[in-house]
CSV table of C-alpha atoms in Angstrom, one decimal:
chain,number,residue,atom,x,y,z
H,27,UNK,CA,0.0,0.0,0.0
H,28,UNK,CA,1.5,3.3,-1.1
H,29,UNK,CA,1.8,6.2,1.5
H,30,UNK,CA,-0.5,9.2,1.3
H,31,UNK,CA,0.6,12.1,-0.9
H,32,UNK,CA,2.9,14.5,1.0
H,33,UNK,CA,3.4,12.0,3.9
H,34,UNK,CA,6.8,11.5,5.4
H,35,UNK,CA,6.0,7.8,6.1
H,36,UNK,CA,7.8,5.5,3.7
H,37,UNK,CA,9.6,8.3,1.8
H,38,UNK,CA,13.2,7.7,0.8
H,39,UNK,CA,16.1,10.2,0.8
H,40,UNK,CA,15.8,10.5,-3.0
H,41,UNK,CA,12.2,11.5,-2.7
H,42,UNK,CA,12.9,14.1,-0.1
H,43,UNK,CA,15.6,15.6,-2.2
H,44,UNK,CA,13.5,15.6,-5.4
H,45,UNK,CA,13.6,19.2,-6.8
H,46,UNK,CA,10.3,18.8,-8.6
H,47,UNK,CA,6.8,18.7,-7.0
H,48,UNK,CA,4.7,15.7,-7.5
H,49,UNK,CA,2.5,15.2,-10.5
H,50,UNK,CA,-0.6,16.0,-8.5
H,51,UNK,CA,0.9,19.3,-7.2
H,52,UNK,CA,1.9,20.3,-10.7
H,53,UNK,CA,-1.6,19.7,-12.1
H,54,UNK,CA,-3.5,21.1,-9.2
H,55,UNK,CA,-1.3,23.8,-7.5
H,56,UNK,CA,-3.9,24.4,-4.8
H,57,UNK,CA,-2.9,21.1,-3.3
H,58,UNK,CA,0.0,22.8,-1.6
H,59,UNK,CA,-2.5,24.3,0.8
H,60,UNK,CA,-3.3,20.8,2.0
H,61,UNK,CA,0.2,19.2,1.9
H,62,UNK,CA,0.8,17.7,5.3
H,63,UNK,CA,-2.0,19.8,6.7
H,64,UNK,CA,-1.9,17.9,10.0
H,65,UNK,CA,1.5,19.5,10.7
H,66,UNK,CA,0.2,23.1,10.6
H,67,UNK,CA,0.8,23.9,14.3
H,68,UNK,CA,3.4,21.2,15.0
H,69,UNK,CA,6.3,22.7,16.9
H,70,UNK,CA,8.9,20.7,15.2
H,71,UNK,CA,12.3,22.0,13.9
H,72,UNK,CA,10.7,23.8,11.0
H,73,UNK,CA,7.8,25.1,13.1
H,74,UNK,CA,10.3,26.5,15.7
H,75,UNK,CA,12.4,28.1,12.9
H,76,UNK,CA,9.3,29.8,11.4
H,77,UNK,CA,8.1,31.0,14.8
H,78,UNK,CA,11.5,32.4,15.9
H,79,UNK,CA,11.6,34.5,12.7
H,80,UNK,CA,7.9,35.3,12.3
H,81,UNK,CA,7.0,36.5,15.8
H,82,UNK,CA,9.6,39.2,16.2
H,83,UNK,CA,9.1,40.3,12.6
H,84,UNK,CA,5.3,40.6,13.1
H,85,UNK,CA,5.9,42.6,16.3
H,86,UNK,CA,8.4,44.9,14.5
H,87,UNK,CA,6.0,45.4,11.6
H,88,UNK,CA,3.1,46.4,13.9
H,89,UNK,CA,5.2,48.6,16.1
H,90,UNK,CA,5.4,51.5,13.6
H,91,UNK,CA,1.6,51.5,12.9
H,92,UNK,CA,0.9,51.5,16.6
H,93,UNK,CA,3.3,54.4,17.1
H,94,UNK,CA,1.5,56.2,14.2
H,95,UNK,CA,-1.7,55.5,16.0
H,96,UNK,CA,-0.3,57.2,19.1
H,97,UNK,CA,0.7,60.1,16.9
H,98,UNK,CA,-2.8,60.3,15.6
H,99,UNK,CA,-4.2,60.4,19.2
H,100,UNK,CA,-1.9,63.3,20.1
H,101,UNK,CA,-2.5,65.2,16.9
H,102,UNK,CA,-6.2,64.7,17.2
H,103,UNK,CA,-6.1,66.7,20.4
H,104,UNK,CA,-4.9,69.7,18.4
H,105,UNK,CA,-8.0,69.7,16.2
H,106,UNK,CA,-9.7,67.9,13.3
H,107,UNK,CA,-8.1,70.1,10.7
H,108,UNK,CA,-4.6,69.3,11.8
H,109,UNK,CA,-5.4,65.6,12.1
H,110,UNK,CA,-6.9,65.6,8.5
H,111,UNK,CA,-3.8,67.4,7.2
H,112,UNK,CA,-1.4,64.9,8.8
H,113,UNK,CA,-3.5,62.1,7.4
H,114,UNK,CA,-3.1,63.4,3.8
H,115,UNK,CA,0.6,63.9,4.3
H,116,UNK,CA,1.2,60.4,5.7
H,117,UNK,CA,-0.8,58.8,2.9
H,118,UNK,CA,1.3,60.7,0.3
H,119,UNK,CA,4.6,60.0,2.2
H,120,UNK,CA,3.8,56.3,2.5
H,121,UNK,CA,2.8,56.0,-1.2
H,122,UNK,CA,6.2,57.4,-2.3
H,123,UNK,CA,8.1,55.4,0.3
H,124,UNK,CA,6.6,52.0,-0.3
H,125,UNK,CA,7.4,52.2,-4.0
H,126,UNK,CA,11.0,52.0,-2.9
H,127,UNK,CA,10.8,50.3,0.4
H,128,UNK,CA,9.0,46.9,-0.2
H,129,UNK,CA,10.9,45.9,-3.4
H,130,UNK,CA,14.2,46.9,-1.7
H,131,UNK,CA,13.5,45.1,1.6
H,132,UNK,CA,12.1,41.9,-0.1
H,133,UNK,CA,14.9,41.6,-2.6
H,134,UNK,CA,17.6,42.3,0.1
H,135,UNK,CA,16.2,39.6,2.4
H,136,UNK,CA,16.3,36.9,-0.3
H,137,UNK,CA,19.8,37.9,-1.6
H,138,UNK,CA,21.4,38.1,1.8
H,139,UNK,CA,19.9,34.8,3.0
H,140,UNK,CA,21.2,33.1,-0.2
H,141,UNK,CA,24.7,34.6,0.0
H,142,UNK,CA,25.0,34.0,3.8
H,143,UNK,CA,24.0,30.3,3.4
H,144,UNK,CA,26.6,29.8,0.6
H,145,UNK,CA,29.2,31.6,2.7
H,146,UNK,CA,28.4,29.4,5.8
H,147,UNK,CA,28.7,26.2,3.7
H,148,UNK,CA,32.0,27.4,2.3
H,149,UNK,CA,33.3,28.3,5.8
H,150,UNK,CA,32.4,24.9,7.2
H,151,UNK,CA,34.2,23.2,4.3
H,152,UNK,CA,37.3,25.3,5.0
H,153,UNK,CA,37.2,24.5,8.7
H,154,UNK,CA,36.9,20.8,7.9
H,155,UNK,CA,39.9,21.0,5.6
H,156,UNK,CA,41.9,22.7,8.3
H,157,UNK,CA,41.0,20.0,10.9
H,158,UNK,CA,41.9,17.3,8.4
H,159,UNK,CA,45.2,18.8,7.6
H,160,UNK,CA,46.1,19.1,11.3
H,161,UNK,CA,45.2,15.4,11.8
H,162,UNK,CA,47.4,14.4,8.8
H,163,UNK,CA,50.2,16.5,10.2
H,164,UNK,CA,50.0,14.8,13.6
H,165,UNK,CA,50.0,11.4,12.0
H,166,UNK,CA,53.1,12.2,10.0
H,167,UNK,CA,54.9,13.6,13.0
H,168,UNK,CA,54.1,10.4,15.0
H,169,UNK,CA,55.7,8.3,12.3
H,170,UNK,CA,58.8,10.4,12.0
H,171,UNK,CA,59.5,10.9,15.7
H,172,UNK,CA,61.5,8.1,17.5
H,173,UNK,CA,59.6,5.9,19.9
H,174,UNK,CA,61.3,7.2,23.1
H,175,UNK,CA,60.6,10.9,22.1
H,176,UNK,CA,57.3,10.4,20.4
H,177,UNK,CA,55.1,11.1,23.4
H,178,UNK,CA,56.7,14.5,24.2
H,179,UNK,CA,56.9,15.6,20.6
H,180,UNK,CA,53.4,14.4,19.8
H,181,UNK,CA,52.0,16.3,22.8
H,182,UNK,CA,53.8,19.4,21.6
H,183,UNK,CA,52.5,18.8,18.0
H,184,UNK,CA,48.9,18.4,19.3
H,185,UNK,CA,49.3,21.7,21.2
H,186,UNK,CA,50.5,23.4,18.0
H,187,UNK,CA,47.6,21.9,16.0
H,188,UNK,CA,45.1,22.9,18.6
H,189,UNK,CA,46.5,26.5,18.5
H,190,UNK,CA,46.0,26.5,14.8
H,191,UNK,CA,42.4,25.4,15.1
H,192,UNK,CA,41.7,27.8,17.9
H,193,UNK,CA,43.3,30.6,15.8
H,194,UNK,CA,41.1,29.6,12.9
H,195,UNK,CA,38.0,29.8,15.2
H,196,UNK,CA,39.1,33.2,16.5
H,197,UNK,CA,39.4,34.7,13.1
H,198,UNK,CA,37.2,37.8,12.5
H,199,UNK,CA,33.7,36.7,12.0
H,200,UNK,CA,32.6,39.8,10.2
H,201,UNK,CA,30.9,38.6,7.0
H,202,UNK,CA,31.4,39.9,3.5
H,203,UNK,CA,27.9,40.0,1.9
H,204,UNK,CA,27.9,42.1,-1.3
H,205,UNK,CA,24.1,42.3,-1.5
H,206,UNK,CA,24.1,43.9,2.0
H,207,UNK,CA,26.4,46.7,0.9
H,208,UNK,CA,24.4,47.1,-2.3
H,209,UNK,CA,21.2,47.4,-0.4
H,210,UNK,CA,22.6,50.1,1.9
H,211,UNK,CA,23.9,52.2,-1.0
H,212,UNK,CA,20.6,51.9,-2.9
H,213,UNK,CA,18.6,52.7,0.2
H,214,UNK,CA,20.6,55.8,1.0
H,215,UNK,CA,20.4,57.1,-2.6
H,216,UNK,CA,16.7,56.5,-2.8
H,217,UNK,CA,16.1,58.1,0.5
H,218,UNK,CA,17.9,61.3,-0.5
H,219,UNK,CA,16.0,61.4,-3.8
H,220,UNK,CA,12.7,60.9,-2.0
H,221,UNK,CA,13.5,63.7,0.4
H,222,UNK,CA,14.4,66.1,-2.4
H,223,UNK,CA,11.3,65.2,-4.4
H,224,UNK,CA,8.8,65.5,-1.5
H,225,UNK,CA,10.2,68.8,-0.2
H,226,UNK,CA,10.4,70.5,-3.6
H,227,UNK,CA,7.0,69.3,-4.8
H,228,UNK,CA,5.1,69.3,-1.5
H,229,UNK,CA,2.4,71.8,-2.5
H,230,UNK,CA,1.6,70.5,-6.0
H,231,UNK,CA,1.4,66.9,-4.6
H,232,UNK,CA,-1.0,68.0,-1.8
H,233,UNK,CA,-3.1,69.8,-4.4
H,234,UNK,CA,-3.2,66.6,-6.4
H,235,UNK,CA,-4.3,64.8,-3.3
H,236,UNK,CA,-7.3,67.1,-3.0
H,237,UNK,CA,-6.0,69.7,-0.7
H,238,UNK,CA,-6.7,72.9,-2.6
H,239,UNK,CA,-5.0,76.3,-2.1
H,240,UNK,CA,-8.0,77.6,-0.2
H,241,UNK,CA,-8.2,74.6,2.1
H,242,UNK,CA,-7.4,75.1,5.8
H,243,UNK,CA,-5.5,71.8,5.7
H,244,UNK,CA,-2.9,73.0,3.2
H,245,UNK,CA,-0.5,74.9,5.6
H,246,UNK,CA,-0.3,72.2,8.3
H,247,UNK,CA,-0.1,69.4,5.7
H,248,UNK,CA,2.7,71.1,3.9
H,249,UNK,CA,4.6,71.8,7.2
H,250,UNK,CA,4.3,68.1,8.3
H,251,UNK,CA,5.2,66.7,4.9
H,252,UNK,CA,8.3,68.9,4.4
H,253,UNK,CA,9.6,68.1,7.9
H,254,UNK,CA,8.9,64.4,7.8
H,255,UNK,CA,10.6,64.1,4.4
H,256,UNK,CA,13.9,65.0,6.1
H,257,UNK,CA,13.6,61.5,7.7
H,258,UNK,CA,13.3,59.7,4.3
H,259,UNK,CA,17.0,58.8,4.1
H,260,UNK,CA,16.8,57.2,7.6
H,261,UNK,CA,13.6,55.4,6.8
H,262,UNK,CA,14.9,53.7,3.6
H,263,UNK,CA,18.3,53.0,5.1
H,264,UNK,CA,16.8,51.4,8.3
H,265,UNK,CA,14.4,49.3,6.2
H,266,UNK,CA,17.3,48.2,4.0
H,267,UNK,CA,19.2,47.1,7.1
H,268,UNK,CA,16.1,45.3,8.4
H,269,UNK,CA,16.1,43.4,5.1
H,270,UNK,CA,19.7,42.4,5.8
H,271,UNK,CA,19.0,41.2,9.3
H,272,UNK,CA,15.9,39.2,8.0
H,273,UNK,CA,18.3,37.5,5.5
H,274,UNK,CA,20.4,36.5,8.5
H,275,UNK,CA,17.1,35.1,10.1
H,276,UNK,CA,17.5,37.7,12.8
H,277,UNK,CA,14.3,39.5,13.4
H,278,UNK,CA,14.9,40.3,17.1
H,279,UNK,CA,17.5,43.0,16.4
H,280,UNK,CA,15.1,45.0,14.1
H,281,UNK,CA,12.4,44.6,16.7
H,282,UNK,CA,14.6,46.1,19.5
H,283,UNK,CA,15.6,49.0,17.3
H,284,UNK,CA,12.1,49.7,16.1
H,285,UNK,CA,10.7,49.6,19.7
H,286,UNK,CA,13.5,51.9,20.8
H,287,UNK,CA,12.7,54.4,18.0
H,288,UNK,CA,8.9,54.2,18.6
H,289,UNK,CA,9.3,54.8,22.3
H,290,UNK,CA,11.5,57.8,21.5
H,291,UNK,CA,8.7,59.1,19.2
H,292,UNK,CA,6.0,58.6,21.8
H,293,UNK,CA,8.0,60.4,24.5
H,294,UNK,CA,8.9,63.3,22.2
H,295,UNK,CA,5.5,63.8,20.7
H,296,UNK,CA,3.7,65.4,23.7
H,297,UNK,CA,6.9,67.3,24.5
H,298,UNK,CA,7.2,69.0,21.1
H,299,UNK,CA,3.4,69.3,20.5
H,300,UNK,CA,2.2,70.6,23.9
H,301,UNK,CA,5.2,71.8,25.8
H,302,UNK,CA,7.1,73.6,23.0
H,303,UNK,CA,3.8,74.3,21.2
H,304,UNK,CA,5.1,73.2,17.8
H,305,UNK,CA,1.8,71.5,16.7
H,306,UNK,CA,2.1,69.3,13.7
H,307,UNK,CA,5.6,70.4,13.1
H,308,UNK,CA,6.6,69.0,16.5
H,309,UNK,CA,5.0,65.6,15.6
H,310,UNK,CA,7.0,65.5,12.4
H,311,UNK,CA,10.2,66.4,14.2
H,312,UNK,CA,9.6,63.7,16.8
H,313,UNK,CA,9.0,61.1,14.1
H,314,UNK,CA,12.2,62.1,12.1
H,315,UNK,CA,14.3,61.8,15.3
H,316,UNK,CA,12.9,58.3,16.0
H,317,UNK,CA,13.7,57.1,12.5
H,318,UNK,CA,17.4,58.2,12.9
H,319,UNK,CA,17.5,56.5,16.3
H,320,UNK,CA,16.4,53.3,14.6
H,321,UNK,CA,19.0,53.7,11.8
H,322,UNK,CA,21.9,54.3,14.2
H,323,UNK,CA,21.0,51.3,16.3
H,324,UNK,CA,20.8,49.0,13.3
H,325,UNK,CA,23.9,50.4,11.7
H,326,UNK,CA,25.9,49.9,14.9
H,327,UNK,CA,24.7,46.3,15.2
H,328,UNK,CA,25.3,45.6,11.5
H,329,UNK,CA,28.9,47.0,11.6
H,330,UNK,CA,29.7,44.3,14.1
H,331,UNK,CA,28.6,41.5,11.8
H,332,UNK,CA,29.5,42.4,8.2
H,333,UNK,CA,32.0,44.5,6.2
H,334,UNK,CA,29.8,47.3,5.0
H,335,UNK,CA,32.4,48.6,2.5
H,336,UNK,CA,32.8,46.2,-0.5
H,337,UNK,CA,36.4,45.5,-1.9
H,338,UNK,CA,35.5,47.4,-5.1
H,339,UNK,CA,32.6,49.0,-6.9
H,340,UNK,CA,32.3,46.0,-9.2
H,341,UNK,CA,31.2,43.8,-6.2
H,342,UNK,CA,28.0,45.9,-5.8
H,343,UNK,CA,25.0,44.2,-7.4
H,344,UNK,CA,22.9,47.1,-8.7
H,345,UNK,CA,21.9,45.3,-11.8
H,346,UNK,CA,20.7,42.3,-9.9
H,347,UNK,CA,18.6,44.5,-7.6
H,348,UNK,CA,17.0,46.4,-10.4
H,349,UNK,CA,16.2,43.3,-12.4
H,350,UNK,CA,14.5,41.4,-9.5
H,351,UNK,CA,12.9,44.5,-7.9
H,352,UNK,CA,11.1,45.8,-10.9
H,353,UNK,CA,8.2,43.2,-10.8
H,354,UNK,CA,7.8,43.7,-7.1
H,355,UNK,CA,7.7,47.5,-7.7
H,356,UNK,CA,4.7,47.0,-10.0
H,357,UNK,CA,2.9,44.9,-7.4
H,358,UNK,CA,3.5,47.5,-4.7
H,359,UNK,CA,2.3,50.4,-6.8
H,360,UNK,CA,-0.9,48.5,-7.5
H,361,UNK,CA,-1.4,47.5,-3.9
H,362,UNK,CA,-0.8,51.0,-2.4
H,363,UNK,CA,-2.6,53.0,-5.1
H,364,UNK,CA,-6.0,52.1,-3.7
H,365,UNK,CA,-5.2,53.4,-0.2
H,366,UNK,CA,-3.7,56.6,-1.7
H,367,UNK,CA,-6.8,57.1,-3.9
H,368,UNK,CA,-9.1,56.6,-1.0
H,369,UNK,CA,-7.2,59.2,1.0
H,370,UNK,CA,-7.4,61.6,-1.9
H,371,UNK,CA,-11.2,61.1,-2.1
H,372,UNK,CA,-11.6,61.6,1.6
H,373,UNK,CA,-9.6,64.8,1.5
H,374,UNK,CA,-11.9,66.2,-1.1
H,375,UNK,CA,-14.8,65.6,1.3
H,376,UNK,CA,-13.3,68.0,3.9
H,377,UNK,CA,-11.3,67.9,7.1
H,378,UNK,CA,-13.8,65.9,9.2
H,379,UNK,CA,-14.0,63.1,6.7
H,380,UNK,CA,-10.3,63.0,6.2
H,381,UNK,CA,-9.7,63.0,10.0
H,382,UNK,CA,-12.1,60.0,10.4
H,383,UNK,CA,-10.3,58.2,7.5
H,384,UNK,CA,-6.9,58.7,9.1
H,385,UNK,CA,-8.1,57.2,12.4
H,386,UNK,CA,-9.6,54.1,10.7
H,387,UNK,CA,-6.6,53.7,8.4
H,388,UNK,CA,-4.1,53.6,11.3
H,389,UNK,CA,-6.3,51.1,13.2
H,390,UNK,CA,-6.5,48.8,10.2
H,391,UNK,CA,-2.7,49.0,9.5
H,392,UNK,CA,-1.9,48.1,13.1
H,393,UNK,CA,-3.8,44.9,12.8
H,394,UNK,CA,-3.3,43.9,9.1
H,395,UNK,CA,0.5,43.5,9.2
H,396,UNK,CA,0.6,40.6,11.6
H,397,UNK,CA,0.5,38.1,8.7
H,398,UNK,CA,3.5,39.7,7.1
H,399,UNK,CA,5.7,38.1,9.8
H,400,UNK,CA,5.1,34.7,8.2
H,401,UNK,CA,6.0,36.2,4.8
H,402,UNK,CA,9.4,37.3,6.3
H,403,UNK,CA,10.0,33.9,7.7
H,404,UNK,CA,9.1,32.1,4.5
H,405,UNK,CA,11.2,34.4,2.4
H,406,UNK,CA,14.4,33.9,4.5
H,407,UNK,CA,14.0,30.1,4.9
H,408,UNK,CA,13.1,29.6,1.3
H,409,UNK,CA,16.2,31.5,0.1
H,410,UNK,CA,18.4,29.5,2.4
H,411,UNK,CA,16.8,26.2,1.4
H,412,UNK,CA,17.3,26.8,-2.3
H,413,UNK,CA,20.9,27.9,-1.7
H,414,UNK,CA,21.5,24.5,0.0
H,415,UNK,CA,19.4,22.7,-2.7
H,416,UNK,CA,17.2,21.4,0.1
H,417,UNK,CA,14.0,21.4,-2.1
H,418,UNK,CA,12.0,19.3,0.3
H,419,UNK,CA,12.4,21.9,3.1
H,420,UNK,CA,11.5,24.6,0.6
H,421,UNK,CA,8.2,22.8,-0.3
H,422,UNK,CA,7.4,22.2,3.4
H,423,UNK,CA,8.1,25.8,4.3
H,424,UNK,CA,5.9,27.1,1.5
H,425,UNK,CA,3.1,24.8,2.6
H,426,UNK,CA,3.4,25.8,6.3
H,427,UNK,CA,3.4,29.5,5.8
H,428,UNK,CA,0.5,29.4,3.5
H,429,UNK,CA,-1.6,27.1,5.7
H,430,UNK,CA,-1.2,29.0,9.1
H,431,UNK,CA,-3.1,32.1,8.1
H,432,UNK,CA,-5.9,30.0,6.6
H,433,UNK,CA,-6.1,28.0,9.9
H,434,UNK,CA,-6.6,31.1,11.9
């Protein structure tokens, strides 16, 4: 009797390493949703790996919308006009940012996971060769040394070999990941371009969003958008670094940095808005400072793990990023266009309607990004599995991350 499709019972190593899906899965792709469905919530090795990546990633993704929700609460105390103005500015800022952010972060995560896995496999092979060479050297020394002197010399030889191995282990562990350096350069350049674009075209863009020249929302919206745009380089750079950490399957460090930045924002908001009486400008300044705090923390941690400067310009992978990020760019534009269009329509209805839309949007964002943590986990694990040619793990990971949201 043949085992059930997708079951581990009775499978051989050749079946597990088969790079191609079964005939049934090729003909009916929806079958992947039911592959090993009984293992959805099993806390096995794969389940633990997914949870260790997905939970911190989900918390980090929801931290910023929650902080924006707190911003909304503080700004709402100033008045509905200011709240509506900030809502239009945030919608416009997010539309421009996400066009660059999501393709950059997604591509960076995959590339870094692939390169880090290949580097780890190569490093393990080199260490194994070193240990083997030391063993051969010890054997040769034992044969050449006379019997009465062999014990002393052999002990000395073993100590020397042990020193070589320990020296190998103590070599600098900073990794050379070309895609990480490329992501940081691209993120910095895109951030600067975004800041210049939004600051120079703030008024026309707000007019296009439905905030006319005679609207009471125009002045506070322009103030908020101009000041918040100064933080665009930090936003894109920090998100590029988050993509690097996700590629390392480390989502805890971005979580800590994001929480630190958001706490800074929440503390500075009432200080700038109500104590210094800066209004919406104070809220924008607090947000910009929090973004630079996040970037500095991530940069400090990243410098301890990788060489940020590539050996030469040719090692940067701009072409690879542009090629793979273009299709993601089209998807992001399509996905975010609806929200931006809705904000534009709400702004045309007046400050009250726009203020209500801003509150509802922030509440929705704070709860809708939870599932993205699974996407981060799946992306990192899949890239690593394909780099190792572990196609069975890739299939199981794809099934698991697709099945968990459906279960809940």
